[in-house]
């Protein structure tokens, strides 16, 4: 620098507030709870809070519901029905929101979510209960993608990390209170009230959020552009991915030679659907958007697949009660929110890629550390500590992939790309869960029947069966660290 060149400190930056004598003092920029965004932020965060509470509460009541409806053989379908219909709804919501705006799919999704809960809560048979879960999945898929489009259109880029961090924080209370509240309600009032009670709470976010969405994010991204017709090919592919995922789940549960037929049919449906619905280059982690979408699936699938076996491992191998085993993961809700908060800090924007790489390494280490409790001399609280660190890493990665996806998407593509992100998330969950479950069974893992006491299955579970789940998932998460290094476009 020569003497004639001004120093950085001598010249005000254009993005800084400049106090000029005679002019009003500059107004600090609004946050997500500023006057412009307050009602919208509270409304959409309330929607996520209710979805989180439902996810934690319904899982607690589900075994009791299946027993009373004589539906233990169909127990797994109560979960897969939600998953398979939500995959289809994600694609539909993306197209709907891109063409007409997010208001209609969000309202329809919340309504379907509530209707599904009521249908399950009043079901007289297990098949009716499963039908309610399928309707609920349609609503959940519509809502989650529409919310991403709302964020893309209503919030400036500087506020998006903050509102996504608020989404993560809204899971903290449900992750701790949900199972305890649902257990108490199930014990004293019955499992049906867990399902029937939640729709009543939906009135508040609807009344608060929908008017603000109509004001700030309604209609197509470009009102002057002609509205494109719905892409029927993508909708057909969405049906294929839903059906294929359901067939693979069914095949993974059966574990016999005949299950190879639905497994082959599911794979035949999934391959073209995945190629058509995810960005080109996703499976080779092409830089930019494809790597972001792949990273979301790698992170979510490996972590959730491992987490599903943690309570079972603590109950069958260390003799903990189901309640204590579940609460051992409760601290993760707080650290997940903390990780999401950390990535939302403005100074982290320039460091986002190395932050995500480090977060995925942390996730891999936490998964690998969890099966240490298979050694009886290792304290059981080791899992709680390891999982708290892993959840911190997940909070960083999940929120960051959402931020990057919206940053890399044109406004008219936010719906389709958000749907791709959610499909990668959901599909990896079922594929890695199916793989982990098959490995667990092959090495002598005991299947815990919801109709029996957990202690009866303890003797059937072999420690090596748990290790063969956790260590491969840790390897998948470690591969995610490499993918995280490719999320930036060069």
Short mmCIF file of C-alpha atoms in Angstrom, two decimals:
data_model
loop_
_atom_site.label_atom_id
_atom_site.label_comp_id
_atom_site.label_asym_id
_atom_site.label_seq_id
_atom_site.Cartn_x
_atom_site.Cartn_y
_atom_site.Cartn_z
CA UNK A 1 0.00 0.00 0.00
CA UNK A 2 1.39 3.45 -0.97
CA UNK A 3 0.98 6.67 0.98
CA UNK A 4 -1.61 7.87 -1.55
CA UNK A 5 -3.87 4.88 -0.99
CA UNK A 6 -6.49 5.27 1.72
CA UNK A 7 -6.50 2.80 4.57
CA UNK A 8 -9.58 0.61 5.10
CA UNK A 9 -10.24 2.39 8.38
CA UNK A 10 -10.33 5.80 6.66
CA UNK A 11 -13.18 5.00 4.25
CA UNK A 12 -16.65 4.07 5.50
CA UNK A 13 -17.96 0.85 4.05
CA UNK A 14 -21.22 1.06 2.14
CA UNK A 15 -22.84 -1.61 4.30
CA UNK A 16 -22.09 0.27 7.53
CA UNK A 17 -24.37 2.81 9.18
CA UNK A 18 -22.95 6.34 8.75
CA UNK A 19 -23.89 9.03 11.25
CA UNK A 20 -24.16 12.27 9.24
CA UNK A 21 -24.76 15.53 11.16
CA UNK A 22 -28.19 17.00 10.46
CA UNK A 23 -29.69 13.66 9.41
CA UNK A 24 -31.65 11.23 11.59
CA UNK A 25 -29.57 8.55 13.27
CA UNK A 26 -29.43 5.36 11.23
CA UNK A 27 -31.96 2.72 12.19
CA UNK A 28 -30.37 -0.61 13.08
CA UNK A 29 -31.46 -3.47 10.84
CA UNK A 30 -34.36 -5.56 12.09
CA UNK A 31 -33.97 -9.07 13.35
CA UNK A 32 -36.37 -11.98 12.98
CA UNK A 33 -38.39 -10.60 15.91
CA UNK A 34 -38.44 -7.05 14.63
CA UNK A 35 -41.75 -5.37 13.86
CA UNK A 36 -41.74 -6.48 10.21
CA UNK A 37 -41.07 -10.15 10.88
CA UNK A 38 -42.31 -10.77 14.44
CA UNK A 39 -45.74 -12.27 13.71
CA UNK A 40 -44.45 -14.37 10.81
CA UNK A 41 -41.48 -15.67 12.80
CA UNK A 42 -43.57 -16.64 15.83
CA UNK A 43 -46.20 -18.25 13.60
CA UNK A 44 -43.91 -20.47 11.53
CA UNK A 45 -41.70 -21.40 14.50
CA UNK A 46 -44.91 -22.45 16.30
CA UNK A 47 -45.71 -24.74 13.37
CA UNK A 48 -42.28 -26.38 13.66
CA UNK A 49 -42.72 -26.64 17.44
CA UNK A 50 -45.98 -28.55 17.00
CA UNK A 51 -44.43 -30.88 14.41
CA UNK A 52 -41.57 -31.53 16.82
CA UNK A 53 -43.92 -32.17 19.73
CA UNK A 54 -45.99 -34.53 17.61
CA UNK A 55 -42.91 -36.46 16.50
CA UNK A 56 -41.73 -37.04 20.07
CA UNK A 57 -45.15 -37.59 21.65
CA UNK A 58 -46.67 -39.90 19.05
CA UNK A 59 -43.65 -42.21 19.14
CA UNK A 60 -44.27 -42.70 22.86
CA UNK A 61 -47.95 -43.53 22.42
CA UNK A 62 -47.56 -45.71 19.33
CA UNK A 63 -46.82 -49.08 21.01
CA UNK A 64 -49.89 -48.75 23.25
CA UNK A 65 -52.06 -47.82 20.28
CA UNK A 66 -50.84 -50.83 18.29
CA UNK A 67 -51.56 -53.21 21.16
CA UNK A 68 -55.09 -51.91 21.73
CA UNK A 69 -55.87 -52.07 18.01
CA UNK A 70 -54.41 -55.60 17.73
CA UNK A 71 -51.95 -54.30 15.18
CA UNK A 72 -48.52 -55.39 16.40
CA UNK A 73 -47.77 -57.22 13.09
CA UNK A 74 -48.48 -53.94 11.27
CA UNK A 75 -46.57 -51.76 13.73
CA UNK A 76 -43.78 -50.73 11.34
CA UNK A 77 -46.27 -49.57 8.71
CA UNK A 78 -47.53 -46.90 11.09
CA UNK A 79 -44.13 -45.25 10.62
CA UNK A 80 -43.48 -46.10 6.97
CA UNK A 81 -46.94 -44.82 5.91
CA UNK A 82 -46.00 -41.35 7.14
CA UNK A 83 -42.62 -41.48 5.45
CA UNK A 84 -43.73 -42.72 2.05
CA UNK A 85 -46.58 -40.22 1.61
CA UNK A 86 -44.43 -37.34 2.83
CA UNK A 87 -41.86 -38.02 0.09
CA UNK A 88 -44.54 -37.60 -2.56
CA UNK A 89 -45.97 -34.51 -0.84
CA UNK A 90 -42.54 -32.83 -0.77
CA UNK A 91 -42.29 -32.86 -4.57
CA UNK A 92 -45.88 -31.74 -4.98
CA UNK A 93 -45.37 -28.91 -2.47
CA UNK A 94 -42.23 -27.72 -4.27
CA UNK A 95 -44.05 -27.41 -7.60
CA UNK A 96 -47.15 -25.91 -5.99
CA UNK A 97 -45.17 -23.29 -4.07
CA UNK A 98 -42.96 -22.33 -7.03
CA UNK A 99 -45.99 -21.78 -9.25
CA UNK A 100 -48.61 -20.39 -6.88
CA UNK A 101 -46.71 -19.35 -3.78
CA UNK A 102 -46.28 -21.15 -0.42
CA UNK A 103 -49.55 -20.03 1.20
CA UNK A 104 -51.85 -22.67 -0.30
CA UNK A 105 -49.58 -25.72 0.23
CA UNK A 106 -48.82 -24.60 3.78
CA UNK A 107 -52.49 -24.19 4.67
CA UNK A 108 -53.39 -27.48 2.99
CA UNK A 109 -50.49 -29.22 4.72
CA UNK A 110 -51.43 -28.04 8.21
CA UNK A 111 -55.04 -29.05 7.59
CA UNK A 112 -54.02 -32.52 6.37
CA UNK A 113 -51.63 -32.91 9.29
CA UNK A 114 -54.45 -32.17 11.75
CA UNK A 115 -56.92 -34.40 9.87
CA UNK A 116 -54.46 -37.30 9.95
CA UNK A 117 -54.01 -36.96 13.70
CA UNK A 118 -57.76 -36.96 14.24
CA UNK A 119 -58.21 -39.98 11.96
CA UNK A 120 -55.55 -41.95 13.84
CA UNK A 121 -56.87 -40.84 17.22
CA UNK A 122 -60.39 -42.07 16.47
CA UNK A 123 -59.38 -45.23 14.55
CA UNK A 124 -61.17 -48.45 15.38
CA UNK A 125 -58.70 -50.69 13.55
CA UNK A 126 -54.99 -50.71 12.83
CA UNK A 127 -55.50 -50.16 9.11
CA UNK A 128 -57.55 -47.04 9.83
CA UNK A 129 -54.80 -45.90 12.17
CA UNK A 130 -52.23 -46.41 9.39
CA UNK A 131 -54.45 -44.47 6.96
CA UNK A 132 -54.42 -41.57 9.40
CA UNK A 133 -50.64 -41.67 9.55
CA UNK A 134 -50.52 -41.61 5.73
CA UNK A 135 -52.73 -38.50 5.64
CA UNK A 136 -50.55 -36.95 8.30
CA UNK A 137 -47.46 -37.66 6.18
CA UNK A 138 -49.02 -35.83 3.24
CA UNK A 139 -49.51 -32.82 5.47
CA UNK A 140 -46.01 -32.96 6.90
CA UNK A 141 -44.42 -33.13 3.45
CA UNK A 142 -46.44 -30.18 2.19
CA UNK A 143 -45.62 -28.06 5.25
CA UNK A 144 -41.86 -28.56 5.48
CA UNK A 145 -41.14 -27.57 1.86
CA UNK A 146 -43.59 -24.66 1.92
CA UNK A 147 -41.84 -23.29 5.02
CA UNK A 148 -38.51 -23.22 3.17
CA UNK A 149 -40.13 -21.25 0.35
CA UNK A 150 -41.59 -18.82 2.89
CA UNK A 151 -38.11 -18.24 4.33
CA UNK A 152 -36.68 -17.76 0.83
CA UNK A 153 -39.21 -15.10 -0.10
CA UNK A 154 -40.03 -13.31 3.15
CA UNK A 155 -36.61 -13.02 4.81
CA UNK A 156 -33.47 -11.33 3.46
CA UNK A 157 -30.39 -13.50 3.22
CA UNK A 158 -28.85 -12.07 6.40
CA UNK A 159 -31.83 -13.25 8.49
CA UNK A 160 -32.18 -16.78 7.10
CA UNK A 161 -29.54 -18.38 9.38
CA UNK A 162 -31.35 -16.85 12.36
CA UNK A 163 -34.81 -18.15 11.53
CA UNK A 164 -33.39 -21.61 10.75
CA UNK A 165 -31.62 -21.55 14.13
CA UNK A 166 -35.01 -20.76 15.70
CA UNK A 167 -36.44 -23.81 13.93
CA UNK A 168 -33.76 -25.95 15.57
CA UNK A 169 -34.36 -24.36 18.98
CA UNK A 170 -38.07 -25.18 18.73
CA UNK A 171 -37.14 -28.89 19.04
CA UNK A 172 -35.48 -28.47 22.43
CA UNK A 173 -38.56 -28.42 24.67
CA UNK A 174 -40.44 -31.16 22.74
CA UNK A 175 -37.40 -33.46 22.85
CA UNK A 176 -37.46 -33.33 26.66
CA UNK A 177 -41.12 -32.74 27.49
CA UNK A 178 -42.76 -34.65 24.64
CA UNK A 179 -42.07 -38.22 25.78
CA UNK A 180 -42.87 -37.44 29.43
CA UNK A 181 -46.09 -35.59 28.60
CA UNK A 182 -47.24 -38.23 26.13
CA UNK A 183 -46.46 -41.00 28.61
CA UNK A 184 -48.49 -39.29 31.32
CA UNK A 185 -51.44 -38.63 29.02
CA UNK A 186 -51.34 -42.20 27.70
CA UNK A 187 -51.27 -43.61 31.22
CA UNK A 188 -54.05 -41.46 32.71
CA UNK A 189 -56.30 -40.51 29.77
CA UNK A 190 -55.43 -42.98 27.02
CA UNK A 191 -53.31 -42.91 23.88
CA UNK A 192 -56.08 -41.40 21.75
CA UNK A 193 -55.79 -38.05 23.52
CA UNK A 194 -52.18 -37.73 22.41
CA UNK A 195 -53.42 -37.66 18.80
CA UNK A 196 -56.67 -35.77 19.31
CA UNK A 197 -55.20 -33.06 21.53
CA UNK A 198 -52.53 -31.75 19.16
CA UNK A 199 -54.85 -30.45 16.36
CA UNK A 200 -56.45 -28.01 18.81
CA UNK A 201 -53.10 -26.25 19.15
CA UNK A 202 -52.82 -25.67 15.39
CA UNK A 203 -55.33 -22.81 15.46
CA UNK A 204 -52.75 -20.41 16.95
CA UNK A 205 -50.03 -20.69 14.30
CA UNK A 206 -52.63 -20.64 11.54
CA UNK A 207 -54.16 -17.40 12.82
CA UNK A 208 -50.75 -15.79 13.27
CA UNK A 209 -48.73 -16.97 10.28
CA UNK A 210 -51.12 -17.21 7.35
CA UNK A 211 -52.02 -13.47 7.15
CA UNK A 212 -48.33 -12.57 7.26
CA UNK A 213 -47.46 -15.12 4.58
CA UNK A 214 -50.26 -13.72 2.42
CA UNK A 215 -48.74 -10.24 2.86
CA UNK A 216 -45.06 -11.09 2.43
CA UNK A 217 -44.71 -14.28 0.39
CA UNK A 218 -47.95 -15.02 -1.48
CA UNK A 219 -48.17 -15.62 -5.21
CA UNK A 220 -45.49 -16.71 -7.69
CA UNK A 221 -41.95 -15.43 -7.38
CA UNK A 222 -42.34 -13.39 -10.60
CA UNK A 223 -45.95 -12.21 -10.95
CA UNK A 224 -45.26 -10.98 -14.48
CA UNK A 225 -44.02 -14.32 -15.78
CA UNK A 226 -46.48 -16.85 -17.21
CA UNK A 227 -47.34 -19.66 -14.79
CA UNK A 228 -45.78 -22.92 -15.90
CA UNK A 229 -47.78 -26.12 -16.00
CA UNK A 230 -47.09 -28.75 -13.39
CA UNK A 231 -44.30 -31.15 -14.32
CA UNK A 232 -46.21 -34.44 -14.53
CA UNK A 233 -42.99 -36.38 -14.99
CA UNK A 234 -41.65 -35.17 -11.63
CA UNK A 235 -44.94 -35.99 -9.94
CA UNK A 236 -44.80 -39.51 -11.41
CA UNK A 237 -41.21 -39.85 -10.19
CA UNK A 238 -42.37 -38.73 -6.73
CA UNK A 239 -44.92 -41.53 -6.70
CA UNK A 240 -42.17 -43.92 -7.73
CA UNK A 241 -39.81 -42.83 -4.95
CA UNK A 242 -42.56 -43.16 -2.34
CA UNK A 243 -43.60 -46.62 -3.50
CA UNK A 244 -40.00 -47.76 -3.90
CA UNK A 245 -39.06 -46.63 -0.40
CA UNK A 246 -42.09 -48.42 1.02
CA UNK A 247 -41.19 -51.67 -0.75
CA UNK A 248 -37.61 -51.51 0.49
CA UNK A 249 -38.79 -50.96 4.04
CA UNK A 250 -41.11 -53.92 3.76
CA UNK A 251 -38.34 -56.11 2.36
CA UNK A 252 -35.96 -55.09 5.13
CA UNK A 253 -38.48 -56.07 7.79
CA UNK A 254 -39.26 -59.49 6.31
CA UNK A 255 -35.65 -60.75 5.94
CA UNK A 256 -36.44 -63.90 3.93
CA UNK A 257 -35.83 -65.03 0.36
CA UNK A 258 -39.26 -63.86 -0.78
CA UNK A 259 -38.43 -60.34 0.35
CA UNK A 260 -35.94 -60.11 -2.53
CA UNK A 261 -38.86 -59.55 -4.93
CA UNK A 262 -40.21 -56.38 -3.27
CA UNK A 263 -36.61 -55.26 -2.70
CA UNK A 264 -35.84 -55.55 -6.42
CA UNK A 265 -39.07 -53.81 -7.35
CA UNK A 266 -38.35 -51.01 -4.89
CA UNK A 267 -34.85 -50.51 -6.27
CA UNK A 268 -36.19 -50.46 -9.84
CA UNK A 269 -38.56 -47.67 -8.88
CA UNK A 270 -36.06 -45.71 -6.79
CA UNK A 271 -33.13 -45.45 -9.20
CA UNK A 272 -34.85 -43.46 -12.00
CA UNK A 273 -36.84 -41.46 -9.44
CA UNK A 274 -33.72 -40.39 -7.57
CA UNK A 275 -31.92 -39.46 -10.78
CA UNK A 276 -34.87 -37.35 -11.87
CA UNK A 277 -35.65 -35.60 -8.58
CA UNK A 278 -32.20 -34.75 -7.20
CA UNK A 279 -29.85 -32.20 -8.82
CA UNK A 280 -27.55 -33.54 -11.52
CA UNK A 281 -24.25 -34.60 -10.00
CA UNK A 282 -25.62 -35.29 -6.53
CA UNK A 283 -24.21 -38.81 -6.25
CA UNK A 284 -20.71 -37.71 -7.24
CA UNK A 285 -20.86 -34.70 -4.89
CA UNK A 286 -20.47 -32.11 -7.63
CA UNK A 287 -19.54 -28.76 -6.13
CA UNK A 288 -22.29 -26.42 -5.02
CA UNK A 289 -25.94 -27.42 -4.82
CA UNK A 290 -25.47 -31.16 -5.58
CA UNK A 291 -22.95 -31.51 -2.73
CA UNK A 292 -25.28 -29.62 -0.36
CA UNK A 293 -28.16 -31.99 -1.14
CA UNK A 294 -25.94 -35.08 -0.77
CA UNK A 295 -24.45 -33.85 2.50
CA UNK A 296 -27.92 -33.44 3.99
CA UNK A 297 -28.71 -37.08 3.26
CA UNK A 298 -25.35 -38.42 4.46
CA UNK A 299 -25.54 -36.49 7.74
CA UNK A 300 -29.18 -37.18 8.54
CA UNK A 301 -29.18 -40.81 7.45
CA UNK A 302 -26.06 -41.88 9.34
CA UNK A 303 -26.96 -40.06 12.54
CA UNK A 304 -30.64 -41.03 12.71
CA UNK A 305 -29.91 -44.66 11.81
CA UNK A 306 -27.40 -44.87 14.67
CA UNK A 307 -29.61 -42.95 17.10
CA UNK A 308 -32.47 -45.40 16.55
CA UNK A 309 -30.38 -48.16 18.16
CA UNK A 310 -29.12 -46.19 21.17
CA UNK A 311 -32.13 -46.74 23.47
CA UNK A 312 -32.31 -50.43 22.53
CA UNK A 313 -28.60 -50.83 23.27
CA UNK A 314 -28.92 -49.20 26.69
CA UNK A 315 -31.98 -51.25 27.62
CA UNK A 316 -30.80 -54.67 26.44
CA UNK A 317 -27.09 -54.42 27.21
CA UNK A 318 -26.95 -52.16 30.29
CA UNK A 319 -30.34 -52.83 31.88
CA UNK A 320 -31.68 -49.26 31.80
CA UNK A 321 -35.41 -48.57 31.80
CA UNK A 322 -36.92 -47.40 28.48
CA UNK A 323 -37.67 -43.98 29.99
CA UNK A 324 -34.11 -43.41 31.18
CA UNK A 325 -32.70 -44.75 27.92
CA UNK A 326 -34.80 -42.26 25.99
CA UNK A 327 -33.91 -39.38 28.31
CA UNK A 328 -30.21 -40.12 27.78
CA UNK A 329 -30.63 -38.47 24.39
CA UNK A 330 -32.61 -35.49 25.70
CA UNK A 331 -29.56 -33.21 26.11
CA UNK A 332 -29.02 -33.50 22.38
CA UNK A 333 -31.97 -31.20 21.73
CA UNK A 334 -30.16 -28.34 23.48
CA UNK A 335 -26.79 -28.91 21.84
CA UNK A 336 -28.44 -29.29 18.43
CA UNK A 337 -30.00 -25.85 18.90
CA UNK A 338 -26.64 -24.49 20.06
CA UNK A 339 -24.94 -25.78 16.91
CA UNK A 340 -27.61 -24.17 14.77
CA UNK A 341 -27.14 -20.91 16.67
CA UNK A 342 -23.37 -20.98 16.20
CA UNK A 343 -23.67 -21.32 12.41
CA UNK A 344 -26.11 -18.40 12.33
CA UNK A 345 -23.54 -15.88 13.64
CA UNK A 346 -22.55 -13.41 10.90
CA UNK A 347 -18.82 -13.96 11.43
CA UNK A 348 -19.28 -17.65 10.68
CA UNK A 349 -20.46 -17.04 7.12
CA UNK A 350 -16.93 -16.85 5.72
CA UNK A 351 -15.95 -19.95 7.71
CA UNK A 352 -19.02 -22.04 6.94
CA UNK A 353 -17.26 -24.73 4.86
CA UNK A 354 -14.51 -25.62 7.39
CA UNK A 355 -17.12 -25.37 10.17
CA UNK A 356 -19.24 -27.99 8.41
CA UNK A 357 -16.25 -30.25 7.82
CA UNK A 358 -15.37 -30.14 11.51
CA UNK A 359 -19.00 -30.72 12.46
CA UNK A 360 -19.20 -33.90 10.37
CA UNK A 361 -15.99 -35.20 11.97
CA UNK A 362 -17.62 -34.55 15.35
CA UNK A 363 -20.73 -36.47 14.26
CA UNK A 364 -18.59 -39.43 13.11
CA UNK A 365 -16.68 -39.51 16.41
CA UNK A 366 -19.86 -39.41 18.48
CA UNK A 367 -21.38 -42.34 16.57
CA UNK A 368 -18.17 -44.34 16.90
CA UNK A 369 -17.95 -43.59 20.65
CA UNK A 370 -21.51 -44.67 21.50
CA UNK A 371 -20.94 -48.46 21.42
CA UNK A 372 -18.21 -48.06 24.06
CA UNK A 373 -20.97 -48.71 26.62
CA UNK A 374 -21.04 -52.31 25.40
CA UNK A 375 -18.01 -52.62 27.69
CA UNK A 376 -19.50 -52.96 31.17
CA UNK A 377 -16.73 -50.93 32.82
CA UNK A 378 -17.64 -47.85 30.72
CA UNK A 379 -20.20 -45.58 32.46
CA UNK A 380 -23.58 -45.39 30.72
CA UNK A 381 -23.48 -41.59 30.78
CA UNK A 382 -20.76 -41.82 28.13
CA UNK A 383 -23.50 -42.17 25.51
CA UNK A 384 -25.25 -39.00 26.70
CA UNK A 385 -22.02 -37.01 26.46
CA UNK A 386 -21.07 -38.43 23.06
CA UNK A 387 -24.54 -37.81 21.68
CA UNK A 388 -24.60 -34.24 22.94
CA UNK A 389 -21.45 -33.50 20.92
CA UNK A 390 -22.88 -35.31 17.90
CA UNK A 391 -26.09 -33.30 18.09
CA UNK A 392 -24.04 -30.09 18.18
CA UNK A 393 -22.39 -31.12 14.92
CA UNK A 394 -25.76 -32.01 13.42
CA UNK A 395 -27.16 -28.63 14.40
CA UNK A 396 -24.35 -26.95 12.48
CA UNK A 397 -24.70 -29.16 9.39
CA UNK A 398 -28.49 -29.34 9.05
CA UNK A 399 -28.99 -25.59 9.44
CA UNK A 400 -26.02 -24.79 7.19
CA UNK A 401 -27.25 -27.01 4.36
CA UNK A 402 -30.60 -25.21 4.53
CA UNK A 403 -28.90 -21.81 4.42
CA UNK A 404 -26.69 -22.79 1.49
CA UNK A 405 -29.56 -24.34 -0.44
CA UNK A 406 -31.58 -21.12 -0.30
CA UNK A 407 -28.48 -19.09 -1.19
CA UNK A 408 -27.77 -21.24 -4.25
CA UNK A 409 -31.40 -21.34 -5.46
CA UNK A 410 -33.13 -18.78 -7.65
CA UNK A 411 -36.46 -17.63 -6.13
CA UNK A 412 -38.47 -19.57 -8.70
CA UNK A 413 -36.48 -22.75 -7.91
CA UNK A 414 -36.61 -22.61 -4.11
CA UNK A 415 -39.53 -25.03 -3.88
CA UNK A 416 -38.08 -27.71 -6.15
CA UNK A 417 -34.64 -27.51 -4.56
CA UNK A 418 -36.07 -27.54 -1.04
CA UNK A 419 -38.02 -30.66 -1.99
CA UNK A 420 -34.78 -32.27 -3.23
CA UNK A 421 -33.08 -31.47 0.08
CA UNK A 422 -35.90 -33.04 2.08
CA UNK A 423 -36.04 -36.08 -0.21
CA UNK A 424 -32.30 -36.64 0.31
CA UNK A 425 -32.86 -36.38 4.06
CA UNK A 426 -35.85 -38.71 4.23
CA UNK A 427 -34.68 -41.27 1.70
CA UNK A 428 -31.28 -41.70 3.32
CA UNK A 429 -33.03 -42.32 6.63
CA UNK A 430 -34.99 -45.27 5.32
CA UNK A 431 -32.12 -46.74 3.28
CA UNK A 432 -29.54 -46.60 6.06
CA UNK A 433 -32.07 -47.73 8.66
CA UNK A 434 -32.92 -50.71 6.47
CA UNK A 435 -29.23 -51.52 6.01
CA UNK A 436 -28.50 -51.13 9.71
CA UNK A 437 -31.49 -53.23 10.67
CA UNK A 438 -30.50 -56.01 8.29
CA UNK A 439 -26.94 -56.05 9.66
CA UNK A 440 -28.25 -56.03 13.22
CA UNK A 441 -30.50 -59.03 12.55
CA UNK A 442 -27.79 -60.93 10.66
CA UNK A 443 -25.45 -60.78 13.66
CA UNK A 444 -28.00 -62.03 16.15
CA UNK A 445 -29.73 -58.83 17.18
CA UNK A 446 -32.93 -59.50 19.10
CA UNK A 447 -36.12 -58.06 17.65
CA UNK A 448 -37.93 -56.26 20.46
CA UNK A 449 -41.63 -57.00 20.05
CA UNK A 450 -43.77 -54.13 21.27
CA UNK A 451 -46.23 -56.66 22.60
CA UNK A 452 -43.75 -58.05 25.15
CA UNK A 453 -41.60 -56.73 27.91
CA UNK A 454 -38.28 -55.39 26.66
CA UNK A 455 -36.45 -57.55 29.20
CA UNK A 456 -37.63 -60.70 27.44
CA UNK A 457 -35.70 -59.70 24.34
CA UNK A 458 -32.55 -58.65 26.16
CA UNK A 459 -31.00 -62.08 26.07
CA UNK A 460 -31.51 -62.29 22.30
CA UNK A 461 -29.40 -59.21 21.53
CA UNK A 462 -25.69 -59.75 20.96
CA UNK A 463 -23.23 -56.87 21.59
CA UNK A 464 -21.60 -57.43 18.20
CA UNK A 465 -24.94 -56.78 16.52
CA UNK A 466 -24.87 -53.20 17.82
CA UNK A 467 -21.25 -52.63 16.84
CA UNK A 468 -22.00 -53.60 13.23
CA UNK A 469 -24.58 -50.81 13.12
CA UNK A 470 -22.62 -47.98 14.74
CA UNK A 471 -19.20 -48.35 13.12
CA UNK A 472 -20.44 -48.40 9.48
CA UNK A 473 -22.64 -45.37 10.23
CA UNK A 474 -19.61 -43.58 11.68
CA UNK A 475 -17.77 -44.32 8.42
CA UNK A 476 -20.66 -42.86 6.42
CA UNK A 477 -20.59 -39.71 8.57
CA UNK A 478 -16.82 -39.41 8.10
CA UNK A 479 -17.35 -39.57 4.33
CA UNK A 480 -19.72 -36.65 4.87
CA UNK A 481 -16.75 -34.56 6.03
CA UNK A 482 -15.29 -34.90 2.51
CA UNK A 483 -18.64 -33.95 0.96
CA UNK A 484 -18.82 -30.90 3.26
CA UNK A 485 -15.60 -29.64 1.71
CA UNK A 486 -17.36 -29.38 -1.67
CA UNK A 487 -20.43 -27.32 -0.78
CA UNK A 488 -18.95 -24.05 -2.01
CA UNK A 489 -18.99 -23.26 -5.71
CA UNK A 490 -15.54 -22.43 -7.01
#
